[in-house]
mmCIF file of C-alpha atoms in Angstrom:
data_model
loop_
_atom_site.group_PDB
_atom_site.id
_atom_site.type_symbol
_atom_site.label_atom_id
_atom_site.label_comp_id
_atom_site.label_asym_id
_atom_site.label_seq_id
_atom_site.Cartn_x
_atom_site.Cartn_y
_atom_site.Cartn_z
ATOM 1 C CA UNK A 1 0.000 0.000 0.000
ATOM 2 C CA UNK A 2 1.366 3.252 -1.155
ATOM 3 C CA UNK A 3 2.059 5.947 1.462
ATOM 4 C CA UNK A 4 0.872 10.026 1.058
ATOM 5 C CA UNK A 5 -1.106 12.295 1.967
ATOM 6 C CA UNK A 6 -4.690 12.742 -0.301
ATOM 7 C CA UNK A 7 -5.163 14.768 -2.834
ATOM 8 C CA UNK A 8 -8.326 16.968 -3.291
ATOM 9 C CA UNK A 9 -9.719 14.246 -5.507
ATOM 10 C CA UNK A 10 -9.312 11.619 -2.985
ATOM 11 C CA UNK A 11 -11.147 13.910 -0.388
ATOM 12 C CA UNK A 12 -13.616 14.124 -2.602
ATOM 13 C CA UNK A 13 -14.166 10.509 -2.982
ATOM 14 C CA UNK A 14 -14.089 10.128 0.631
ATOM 15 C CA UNK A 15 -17.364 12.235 0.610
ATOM 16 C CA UNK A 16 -18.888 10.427 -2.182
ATOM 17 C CA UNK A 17 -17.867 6.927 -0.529
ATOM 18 C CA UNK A 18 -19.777 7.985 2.479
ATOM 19 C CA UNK A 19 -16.087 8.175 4.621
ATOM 20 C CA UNK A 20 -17.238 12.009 5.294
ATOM 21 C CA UNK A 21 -19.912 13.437 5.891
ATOM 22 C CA UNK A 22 -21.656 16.880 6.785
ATOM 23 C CA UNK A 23 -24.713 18.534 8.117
ATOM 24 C CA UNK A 24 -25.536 20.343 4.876
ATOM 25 C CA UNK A 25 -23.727 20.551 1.094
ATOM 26 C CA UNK A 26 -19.739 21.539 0.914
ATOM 27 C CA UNK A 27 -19.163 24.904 0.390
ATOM 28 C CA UNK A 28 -17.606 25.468 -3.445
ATOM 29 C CA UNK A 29 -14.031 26.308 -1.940
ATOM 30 C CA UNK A 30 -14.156 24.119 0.949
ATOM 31 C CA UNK A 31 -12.206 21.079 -0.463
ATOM 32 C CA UNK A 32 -8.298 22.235 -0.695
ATOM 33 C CA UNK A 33 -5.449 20.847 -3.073
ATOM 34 C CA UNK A 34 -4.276 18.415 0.683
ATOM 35 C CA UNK A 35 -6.756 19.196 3.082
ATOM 36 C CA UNK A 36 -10.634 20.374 4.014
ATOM 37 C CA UNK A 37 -11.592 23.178 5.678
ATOM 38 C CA UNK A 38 -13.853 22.479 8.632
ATOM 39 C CA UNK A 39 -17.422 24.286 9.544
ATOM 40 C CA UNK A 40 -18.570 25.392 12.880
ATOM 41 C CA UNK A 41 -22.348 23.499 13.616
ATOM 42 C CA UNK A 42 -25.200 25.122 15.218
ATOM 43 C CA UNK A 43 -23.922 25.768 18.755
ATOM 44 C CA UNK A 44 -21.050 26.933 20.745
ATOM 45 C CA UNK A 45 -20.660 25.201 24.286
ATOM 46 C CA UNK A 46 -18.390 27.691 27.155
ATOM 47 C CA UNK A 47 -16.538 25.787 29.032
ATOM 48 C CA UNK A 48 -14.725 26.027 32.798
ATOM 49 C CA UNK A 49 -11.476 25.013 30.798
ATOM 50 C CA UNK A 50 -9.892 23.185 28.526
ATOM 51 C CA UNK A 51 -10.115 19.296 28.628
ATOM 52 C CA UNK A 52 -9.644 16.291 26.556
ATOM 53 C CA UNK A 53 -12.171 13.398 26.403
ATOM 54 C CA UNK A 54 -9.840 10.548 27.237
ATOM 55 C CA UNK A 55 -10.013 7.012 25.890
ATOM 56 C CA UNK A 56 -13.008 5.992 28.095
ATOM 57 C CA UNK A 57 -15.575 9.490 27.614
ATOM 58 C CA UNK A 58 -16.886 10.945 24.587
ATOM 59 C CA UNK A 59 -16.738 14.928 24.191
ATOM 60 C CA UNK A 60 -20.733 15.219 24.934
ATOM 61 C CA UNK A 61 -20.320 13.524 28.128
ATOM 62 C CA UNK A 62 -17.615 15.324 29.222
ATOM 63 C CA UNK A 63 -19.597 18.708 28.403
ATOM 64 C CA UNK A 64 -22.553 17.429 30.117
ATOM 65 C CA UNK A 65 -20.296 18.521 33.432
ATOM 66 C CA UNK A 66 -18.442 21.336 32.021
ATOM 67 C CA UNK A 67 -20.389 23.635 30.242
ATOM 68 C CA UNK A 68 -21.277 26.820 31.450
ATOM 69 C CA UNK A 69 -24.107 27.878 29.002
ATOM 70 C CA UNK A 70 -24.596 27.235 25.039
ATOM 71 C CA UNK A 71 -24.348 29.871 22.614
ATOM 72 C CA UNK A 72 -26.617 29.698 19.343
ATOM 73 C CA UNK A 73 -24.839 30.030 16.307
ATOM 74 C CA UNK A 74 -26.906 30.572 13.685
ATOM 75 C CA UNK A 75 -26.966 33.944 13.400
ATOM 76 C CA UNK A 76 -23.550 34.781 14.612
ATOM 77 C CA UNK A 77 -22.102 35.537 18.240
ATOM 78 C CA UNK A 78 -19.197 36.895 19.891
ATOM 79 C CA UNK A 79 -16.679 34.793 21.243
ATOM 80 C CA UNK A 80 -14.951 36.658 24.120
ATOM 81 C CA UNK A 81 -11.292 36.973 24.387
ATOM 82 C CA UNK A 82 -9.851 34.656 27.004
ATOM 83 C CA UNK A 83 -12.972 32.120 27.033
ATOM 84 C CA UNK A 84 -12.510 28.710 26.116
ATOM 85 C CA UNK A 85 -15.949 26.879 23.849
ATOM 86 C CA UNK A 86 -15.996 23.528 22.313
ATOM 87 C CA UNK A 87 -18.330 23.763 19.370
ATOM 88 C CA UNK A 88 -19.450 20.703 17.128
ATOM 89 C CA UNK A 89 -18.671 20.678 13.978
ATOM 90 C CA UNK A 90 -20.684 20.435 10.692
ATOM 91 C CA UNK A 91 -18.182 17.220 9.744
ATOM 92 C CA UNK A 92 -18.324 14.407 10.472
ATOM 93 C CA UNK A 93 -15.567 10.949 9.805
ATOM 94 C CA UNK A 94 -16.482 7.453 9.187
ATOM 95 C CA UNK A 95 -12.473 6.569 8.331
ATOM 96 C CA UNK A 96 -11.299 3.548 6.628
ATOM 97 C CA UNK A 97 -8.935 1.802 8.728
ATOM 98 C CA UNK A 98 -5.448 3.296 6.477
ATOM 99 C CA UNK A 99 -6.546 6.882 7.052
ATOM 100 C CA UNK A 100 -5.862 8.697 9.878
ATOM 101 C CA UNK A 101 -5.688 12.659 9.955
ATOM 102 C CA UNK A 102 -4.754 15.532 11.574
ATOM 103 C CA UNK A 103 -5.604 19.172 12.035
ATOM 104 C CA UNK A 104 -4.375 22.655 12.453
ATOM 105 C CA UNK A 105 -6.011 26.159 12.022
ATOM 106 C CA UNK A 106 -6.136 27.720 9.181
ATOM 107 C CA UNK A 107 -3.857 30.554 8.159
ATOM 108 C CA UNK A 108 -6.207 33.215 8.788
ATOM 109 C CA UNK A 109 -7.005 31.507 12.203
ATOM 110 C CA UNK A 110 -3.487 31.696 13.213
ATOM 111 C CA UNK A 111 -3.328 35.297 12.113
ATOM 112 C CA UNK A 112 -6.160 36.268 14.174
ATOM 113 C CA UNK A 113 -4.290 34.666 17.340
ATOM 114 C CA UNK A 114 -7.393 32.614 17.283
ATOM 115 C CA UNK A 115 -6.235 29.117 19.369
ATOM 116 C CA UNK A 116 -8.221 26.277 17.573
ATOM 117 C CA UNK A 117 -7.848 22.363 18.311
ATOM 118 C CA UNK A 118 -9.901 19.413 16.706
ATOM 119 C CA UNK A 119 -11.248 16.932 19.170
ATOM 120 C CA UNK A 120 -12.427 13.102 18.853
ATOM 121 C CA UNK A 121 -14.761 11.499 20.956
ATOM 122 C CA UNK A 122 -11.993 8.991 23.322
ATOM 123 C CA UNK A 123 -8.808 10.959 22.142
ATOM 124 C CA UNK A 124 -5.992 11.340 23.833
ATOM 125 C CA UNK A 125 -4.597 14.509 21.851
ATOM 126 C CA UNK A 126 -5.497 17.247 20.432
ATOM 127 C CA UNK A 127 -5.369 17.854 16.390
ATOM 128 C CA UNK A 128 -4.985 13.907 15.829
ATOM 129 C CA UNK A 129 -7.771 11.422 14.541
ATOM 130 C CA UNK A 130 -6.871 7.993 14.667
ATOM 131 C CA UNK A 131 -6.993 5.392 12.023
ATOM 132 C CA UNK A 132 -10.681 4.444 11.313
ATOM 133 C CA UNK A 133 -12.131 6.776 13.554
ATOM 134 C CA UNK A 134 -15.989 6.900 13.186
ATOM 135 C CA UNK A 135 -17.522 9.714 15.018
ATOM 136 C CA UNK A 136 -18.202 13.928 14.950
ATOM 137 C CA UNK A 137 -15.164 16.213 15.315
ATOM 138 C CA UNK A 138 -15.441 18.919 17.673
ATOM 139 C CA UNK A 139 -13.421 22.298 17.524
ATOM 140 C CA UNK A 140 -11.894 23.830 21.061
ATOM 141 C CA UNK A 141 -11.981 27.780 20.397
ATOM 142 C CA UNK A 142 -10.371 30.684 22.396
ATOM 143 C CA UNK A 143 -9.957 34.255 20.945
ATOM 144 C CA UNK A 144 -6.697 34.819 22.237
ATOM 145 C CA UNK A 145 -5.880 38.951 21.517
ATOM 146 C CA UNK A 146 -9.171 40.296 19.831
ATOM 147 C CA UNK A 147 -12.519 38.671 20.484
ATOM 148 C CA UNK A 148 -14.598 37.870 17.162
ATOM 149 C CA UNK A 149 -18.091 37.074 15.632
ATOM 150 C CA UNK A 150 -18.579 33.596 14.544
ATOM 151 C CA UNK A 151 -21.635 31.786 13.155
ATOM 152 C CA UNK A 152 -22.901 28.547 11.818
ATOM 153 C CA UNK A 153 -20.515 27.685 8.461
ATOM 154 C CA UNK A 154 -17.342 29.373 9.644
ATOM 155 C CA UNK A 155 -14.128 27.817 9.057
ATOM 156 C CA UNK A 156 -11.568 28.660 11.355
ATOM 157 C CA UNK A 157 -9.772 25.132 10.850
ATOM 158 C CA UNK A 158 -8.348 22.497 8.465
ATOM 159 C CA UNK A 159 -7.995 18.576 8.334
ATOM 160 C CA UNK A 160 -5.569 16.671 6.572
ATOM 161 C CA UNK A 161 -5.948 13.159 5.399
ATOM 162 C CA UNK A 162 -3.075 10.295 4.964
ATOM 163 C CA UNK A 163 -2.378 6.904 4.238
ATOM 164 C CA UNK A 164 0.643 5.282 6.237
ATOM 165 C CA UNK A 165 3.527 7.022 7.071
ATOM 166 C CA UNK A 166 4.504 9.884 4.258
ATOM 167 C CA UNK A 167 7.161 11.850 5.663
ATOM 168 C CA UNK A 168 10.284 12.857 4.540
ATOM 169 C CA UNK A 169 13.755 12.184 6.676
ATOM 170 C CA UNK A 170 16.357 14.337 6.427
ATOM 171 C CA UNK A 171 18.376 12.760 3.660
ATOM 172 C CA UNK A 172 14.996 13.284 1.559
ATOM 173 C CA UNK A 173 14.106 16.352 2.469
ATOM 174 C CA UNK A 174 18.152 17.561 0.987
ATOM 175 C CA UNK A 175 17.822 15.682 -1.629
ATOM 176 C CA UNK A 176 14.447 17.505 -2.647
ATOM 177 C CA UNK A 177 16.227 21.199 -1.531
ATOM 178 C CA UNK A 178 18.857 20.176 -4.218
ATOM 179 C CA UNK A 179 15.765 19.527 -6.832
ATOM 180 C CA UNK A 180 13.411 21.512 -6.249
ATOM 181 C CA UNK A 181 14.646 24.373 -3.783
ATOM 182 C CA UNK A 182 12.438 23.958 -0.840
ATOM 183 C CA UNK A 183 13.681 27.491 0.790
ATOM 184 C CA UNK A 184 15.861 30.411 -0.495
ATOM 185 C CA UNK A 185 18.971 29.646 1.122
ATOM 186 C CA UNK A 186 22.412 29.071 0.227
ATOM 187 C CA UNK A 187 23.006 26.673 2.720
ATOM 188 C CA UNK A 188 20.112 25.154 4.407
ATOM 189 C CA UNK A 189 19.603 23.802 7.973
ATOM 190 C CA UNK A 190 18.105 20.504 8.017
ATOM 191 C CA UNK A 191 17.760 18.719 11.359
ATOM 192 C CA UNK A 192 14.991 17.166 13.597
ATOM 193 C CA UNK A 193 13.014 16.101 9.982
ATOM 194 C CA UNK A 194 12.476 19.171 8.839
ATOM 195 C CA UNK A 195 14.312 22.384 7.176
ATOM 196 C CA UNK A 196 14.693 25.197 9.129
ATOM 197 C CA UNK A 197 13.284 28.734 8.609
ATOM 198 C CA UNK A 198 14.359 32.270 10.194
ATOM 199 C CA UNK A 199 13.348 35.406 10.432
ATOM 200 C CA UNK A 200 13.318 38.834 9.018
ATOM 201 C CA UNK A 201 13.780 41.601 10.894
ATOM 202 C CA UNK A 202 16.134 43.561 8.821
ATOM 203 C CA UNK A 203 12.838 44.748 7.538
ATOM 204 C CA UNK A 204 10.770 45.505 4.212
ATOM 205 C CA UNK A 205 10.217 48.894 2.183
ATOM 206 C CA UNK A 206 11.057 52.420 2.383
ATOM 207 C CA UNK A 207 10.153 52.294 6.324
ATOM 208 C CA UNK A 208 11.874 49.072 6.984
ATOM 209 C CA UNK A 209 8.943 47.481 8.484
ATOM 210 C CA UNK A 210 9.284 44.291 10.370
ATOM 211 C CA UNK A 211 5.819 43.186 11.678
ATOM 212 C CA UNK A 212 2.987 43.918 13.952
ATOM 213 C CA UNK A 213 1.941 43.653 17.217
ATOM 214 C CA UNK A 214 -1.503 43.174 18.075
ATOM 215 C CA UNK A 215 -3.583 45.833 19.946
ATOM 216 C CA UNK A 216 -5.906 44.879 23.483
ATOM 217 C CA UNK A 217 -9.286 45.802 24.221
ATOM 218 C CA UNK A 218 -10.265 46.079 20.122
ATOM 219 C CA UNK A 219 -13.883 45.657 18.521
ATOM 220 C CA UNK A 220 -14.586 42.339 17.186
ATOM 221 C CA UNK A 221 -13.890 41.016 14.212
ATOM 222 C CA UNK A 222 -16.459 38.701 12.057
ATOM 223 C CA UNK A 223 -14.346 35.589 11.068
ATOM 224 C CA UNK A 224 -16.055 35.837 7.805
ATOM 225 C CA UNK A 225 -15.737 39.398 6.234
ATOM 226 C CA UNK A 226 -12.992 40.270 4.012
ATOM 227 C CA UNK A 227 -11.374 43.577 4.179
ATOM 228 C CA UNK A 228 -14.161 45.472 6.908
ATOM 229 C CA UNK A 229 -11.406 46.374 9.388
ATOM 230 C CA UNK A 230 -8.687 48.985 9.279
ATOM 231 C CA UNK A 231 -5.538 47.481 10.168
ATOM 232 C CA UNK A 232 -4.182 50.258 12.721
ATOM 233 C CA UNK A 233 -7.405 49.450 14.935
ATOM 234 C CA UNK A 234 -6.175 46.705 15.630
ATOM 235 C CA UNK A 235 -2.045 45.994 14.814
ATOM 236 C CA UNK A 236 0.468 48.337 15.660
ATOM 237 C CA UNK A 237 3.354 48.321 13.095
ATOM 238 C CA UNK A 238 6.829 47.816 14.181
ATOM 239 C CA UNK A 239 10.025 49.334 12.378
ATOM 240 C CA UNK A 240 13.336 48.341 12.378
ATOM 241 C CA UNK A 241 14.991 51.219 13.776
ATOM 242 C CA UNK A 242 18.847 50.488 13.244
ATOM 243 C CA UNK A 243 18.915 47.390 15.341
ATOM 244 C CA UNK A 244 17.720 44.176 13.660
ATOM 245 C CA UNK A 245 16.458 42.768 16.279
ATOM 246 C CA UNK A 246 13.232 42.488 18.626
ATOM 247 C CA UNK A 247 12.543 41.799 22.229
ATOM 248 C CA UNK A 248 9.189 39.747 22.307
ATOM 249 C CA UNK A 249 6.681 40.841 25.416
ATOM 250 C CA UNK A 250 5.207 38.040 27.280
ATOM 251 C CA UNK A 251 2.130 37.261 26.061
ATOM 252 C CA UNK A 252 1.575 39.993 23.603
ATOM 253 C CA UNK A 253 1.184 38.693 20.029
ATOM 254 C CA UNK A 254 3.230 39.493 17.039
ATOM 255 C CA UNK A 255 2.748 38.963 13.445
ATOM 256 C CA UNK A 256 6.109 38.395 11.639
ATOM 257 C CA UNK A 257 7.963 37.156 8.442
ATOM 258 C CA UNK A 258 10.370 34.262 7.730
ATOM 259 C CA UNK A 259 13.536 35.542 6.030
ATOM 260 C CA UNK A 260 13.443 32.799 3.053
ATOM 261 C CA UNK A 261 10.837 32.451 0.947
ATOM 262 C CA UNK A 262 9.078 28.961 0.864
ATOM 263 C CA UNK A 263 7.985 26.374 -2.271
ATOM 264 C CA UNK A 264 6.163 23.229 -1.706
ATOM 265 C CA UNK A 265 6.336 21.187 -4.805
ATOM 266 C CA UNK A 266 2.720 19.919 -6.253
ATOM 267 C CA UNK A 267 3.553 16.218 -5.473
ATOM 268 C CA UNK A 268 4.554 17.627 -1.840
ATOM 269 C CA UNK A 269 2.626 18.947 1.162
ATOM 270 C CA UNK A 270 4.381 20.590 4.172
ATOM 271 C CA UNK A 271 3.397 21.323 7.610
ATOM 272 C CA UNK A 272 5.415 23.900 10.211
ATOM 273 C CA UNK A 273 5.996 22.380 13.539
ATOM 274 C CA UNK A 274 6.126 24.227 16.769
ATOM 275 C CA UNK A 275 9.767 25.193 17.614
ATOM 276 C CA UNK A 276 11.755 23.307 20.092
ATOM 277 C CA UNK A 277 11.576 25.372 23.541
ATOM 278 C CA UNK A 278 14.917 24.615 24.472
ATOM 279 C CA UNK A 279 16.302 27.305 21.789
ATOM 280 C CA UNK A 280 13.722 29.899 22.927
ATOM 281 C CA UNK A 281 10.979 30.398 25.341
ATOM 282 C CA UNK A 282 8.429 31.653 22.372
ATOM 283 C CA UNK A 283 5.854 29.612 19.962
ATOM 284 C CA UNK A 284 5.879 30.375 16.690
ATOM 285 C CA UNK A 285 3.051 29.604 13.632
ATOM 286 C CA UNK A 286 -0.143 28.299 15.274
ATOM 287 C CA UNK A 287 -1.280 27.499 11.382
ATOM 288 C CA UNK A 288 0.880 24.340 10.254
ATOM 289 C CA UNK A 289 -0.224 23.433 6.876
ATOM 290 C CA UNK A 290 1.484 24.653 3.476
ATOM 291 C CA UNK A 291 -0.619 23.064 0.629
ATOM 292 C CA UNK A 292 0.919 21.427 -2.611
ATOM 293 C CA UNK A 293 2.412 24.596 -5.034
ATOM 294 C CA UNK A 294 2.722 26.926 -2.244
ATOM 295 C CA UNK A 295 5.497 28.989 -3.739
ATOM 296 C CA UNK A 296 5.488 27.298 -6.731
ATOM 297 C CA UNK A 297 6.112 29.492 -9.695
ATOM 298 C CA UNK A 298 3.744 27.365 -11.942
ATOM 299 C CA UNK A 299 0.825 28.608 -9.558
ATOM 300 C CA UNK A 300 1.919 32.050 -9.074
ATOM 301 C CA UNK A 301 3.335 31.905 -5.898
ATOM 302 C CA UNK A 302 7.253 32.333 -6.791
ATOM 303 C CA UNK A 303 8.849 34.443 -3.554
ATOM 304 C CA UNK A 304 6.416 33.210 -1.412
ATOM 305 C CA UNK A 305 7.218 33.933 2.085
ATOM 306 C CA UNK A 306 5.899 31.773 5.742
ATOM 307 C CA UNK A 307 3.928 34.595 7.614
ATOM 308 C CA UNK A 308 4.814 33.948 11.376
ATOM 309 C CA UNK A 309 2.170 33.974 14.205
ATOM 310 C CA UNK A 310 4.716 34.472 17.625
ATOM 311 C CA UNK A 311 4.007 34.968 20.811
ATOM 312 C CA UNK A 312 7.000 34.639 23.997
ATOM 313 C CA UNK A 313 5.793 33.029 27.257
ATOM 314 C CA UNK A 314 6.854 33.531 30.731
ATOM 315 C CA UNK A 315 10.024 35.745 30.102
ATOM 316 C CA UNK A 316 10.850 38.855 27.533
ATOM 317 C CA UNK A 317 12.778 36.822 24.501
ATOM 318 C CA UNK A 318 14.760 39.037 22.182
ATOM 319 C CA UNK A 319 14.862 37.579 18.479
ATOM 320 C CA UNK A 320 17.192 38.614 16.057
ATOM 321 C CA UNK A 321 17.511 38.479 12.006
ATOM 322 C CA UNK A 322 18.452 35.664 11.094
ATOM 323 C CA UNK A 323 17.734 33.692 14.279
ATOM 324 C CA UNK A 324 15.761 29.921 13.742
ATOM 325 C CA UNK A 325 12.122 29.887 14.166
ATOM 326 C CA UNK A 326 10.690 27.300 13.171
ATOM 327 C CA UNK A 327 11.411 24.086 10.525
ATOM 328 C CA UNK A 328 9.238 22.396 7.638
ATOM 329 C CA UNK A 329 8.263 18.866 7.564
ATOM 330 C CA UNK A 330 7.567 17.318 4.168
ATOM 331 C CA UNK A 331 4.723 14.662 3.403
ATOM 332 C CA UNK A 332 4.609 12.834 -0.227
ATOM 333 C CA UNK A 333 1.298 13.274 -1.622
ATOM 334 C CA UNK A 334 -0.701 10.175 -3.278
ATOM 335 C CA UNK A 335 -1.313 11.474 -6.101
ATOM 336 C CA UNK A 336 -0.788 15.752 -7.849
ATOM 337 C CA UNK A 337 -3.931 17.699 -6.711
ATOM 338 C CA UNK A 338 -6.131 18.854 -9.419
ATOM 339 C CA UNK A 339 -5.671 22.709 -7.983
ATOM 340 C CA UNK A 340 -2.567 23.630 -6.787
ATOM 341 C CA UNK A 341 -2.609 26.056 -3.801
ATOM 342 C CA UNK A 342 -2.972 29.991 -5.388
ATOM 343 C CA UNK A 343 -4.033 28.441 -9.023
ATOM 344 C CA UNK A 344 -7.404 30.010 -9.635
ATOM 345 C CA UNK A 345 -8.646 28.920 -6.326
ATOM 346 C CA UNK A 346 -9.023 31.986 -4.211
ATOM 347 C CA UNK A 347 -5.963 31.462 -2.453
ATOM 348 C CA UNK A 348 -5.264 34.407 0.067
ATOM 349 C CA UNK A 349 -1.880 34.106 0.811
ATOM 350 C CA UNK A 350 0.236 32.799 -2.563
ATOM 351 C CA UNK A 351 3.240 35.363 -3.560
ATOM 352 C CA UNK A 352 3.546 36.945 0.022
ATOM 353 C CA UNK A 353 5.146 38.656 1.904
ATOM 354 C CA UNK A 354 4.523 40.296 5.691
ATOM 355 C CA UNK A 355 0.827 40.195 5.023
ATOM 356 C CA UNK A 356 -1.998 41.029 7.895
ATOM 357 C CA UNK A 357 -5.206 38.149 7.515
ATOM 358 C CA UNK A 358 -7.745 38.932 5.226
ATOM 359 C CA UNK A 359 -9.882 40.542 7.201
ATOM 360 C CA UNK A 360 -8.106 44.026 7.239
ATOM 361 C CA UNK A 361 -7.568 46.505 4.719
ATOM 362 C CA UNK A 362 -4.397 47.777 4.049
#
């Protein structure tokens, strides 16, 4: 049996083969080239805290104690800052038993400094479905800097299916650098499984901008509405002033740039994985998934740089250019995606650079 990640065919055929399923149609963009967005259901459950259901409970019974009040969702409601909800989502699995999956936010999730985790009934973590799993998912939300509106049909995460085990080792993952240049760098670090990424904070244009910081005690922001808020409500811009670096504030929450650009070949997916603490008391890039032709010249995407979501815990951290912040895993796909990632697809974040989520106008 062949080993990869599926394609946005195969997802596809997972619907039609009765593998997936969902509490109304699929929205026209919902399907991905590697992955499938997820919709929030009807309600949205607060909790006390955070919990997971554990091999012997399902979610349901575990919010039968823990929930605080329900939330309806079907015309939109705010989700407080520093509140935890689980909410059930439209999706739901019936998984053959070579598939398992996994799931991260999605870009514009992360970008928000919205904290999102996928939940099965009897799991043990977070953001990981086990082979065959038959069952509803359920999404863990918490506004983290700026609370937002939400409603029935959002999508403020993504799941990715595989078959067996598709990653890359090291000796791969060089060998496809020297094909197919995986990041703009002369000599790239690859360690741990993945290829390392750093950041920018020599800064971009005339004003040698380096990133933004996000603002407390904003309006809300509806999940779902392109280009309604003015950025400098919200994100303070930061400038490199003659020293390329920047001391990170606990808990305040930064939105920053990787100093390579990125590709992800179409017969390739990648996923960023959270950066080893021992090199740094921070967290970088809630939103892990690069989707096949990210980058890719082919799809438009030729420069393409890894918007970073960072935020320091516990102690001030002071980063500087050039410094490690995170590292790229590569999966083989199954098969090329009919779309590539950018290609004609509404793809918000091919060819960029420092780039705010969508919901802000410039």
């Amino acid at each position: 049996m062949s080993a990869g990640i599926l394609s946005d065919r195969a997802i596809r055929a997972l619907f039609d083969g009765g593998k997936l399923a969902a509490g109304r149609p699929l929205d026209a963009d919902q399907v991905q080239p590697a992955s499938l967005d997820l919709r929030l259901g009807a309600k949205a459950y607060r909790v006390r805290a955070s919990f997971l259901p554990g091999p012997k409970s399902a979610v349901e019974d575990k919010l039968a104690r823990l929930s605080m009040h329900e939330i309806d969702l079907s015309d939109g409601a705010v989700l407080e800052t520093g509140c935890v909800y689980i909410v059930p989502l439209l999706e739901n699995l019936a998984l053959p038993n070579e598939i398992s999956a996994s799931a991260n936010p999605k870009s514009s999730t992360g970008r928000l400094d919205i904290f999102t985790r996928v939940m099965t009934d009897f799991g043990q973590e977070f953001d990981k479905i086990a082979p065959g799993y038959n069952g509803p998912l359920w999404l863990e939300v918490s506004p983290r800097t700026f609370p937002i509106v939400a409603r029935t049909g959002s999508r403020l995460s993504q799941i990715r299916f595989r078959q067996g085990q598709a990653l890359l080792d090291e000796t791969e993952v060089l060998d496809l650098h020297k094909a197919e240049t995986l990041v703009a760098a002369d000599n790239p670090n690859v360690s741990g499984g993945g290829i390392a990424l750093s950041i920018d904070l020599a800064g971009q244009g005339p004003d040698s901008l380096v990133g933004y910081r996000g603002k407390h005690h904003t309006a809300v922001i509806d999940v779902d509405k392109r280009a309604a808020q003015d950025m400098f409500d919200f994100w303070e811009p930061i400038h490199n002033r003659g020293s390329a670096d920047l001391i990170l504030d606990p808990d305040e929450f930064y939105i920053l740039v990787s100093r390579e650009s990125v590709h992800v070949p179409p017969l390739f997916a990648a996923e960023m994985t959270p950066f080893d603490p021992l090199v740094g008391e921070f967290r970088v890039h809630y939103a892990g998934f690069f989707d096949p032709g990210f980058g890719h010249s082919e799809a438009g995407g030729a420069g393409s740089r890894a918007v970073l979501e960072v935020r320091s815990h516990e102690v001030p951290f002071i980063l500087e250019h050039g410094q490690i912040v995170g590292r790229l895993v590569y999966e083989r796909m199954l098969e090329r995606p009919q779309a590539l990632y950018g290609s004609g697809m509404g793809s918000n974040y091919q060819a960029q650079g420092l780039k705010l989520s969508k919901h802000f106008r410039a």
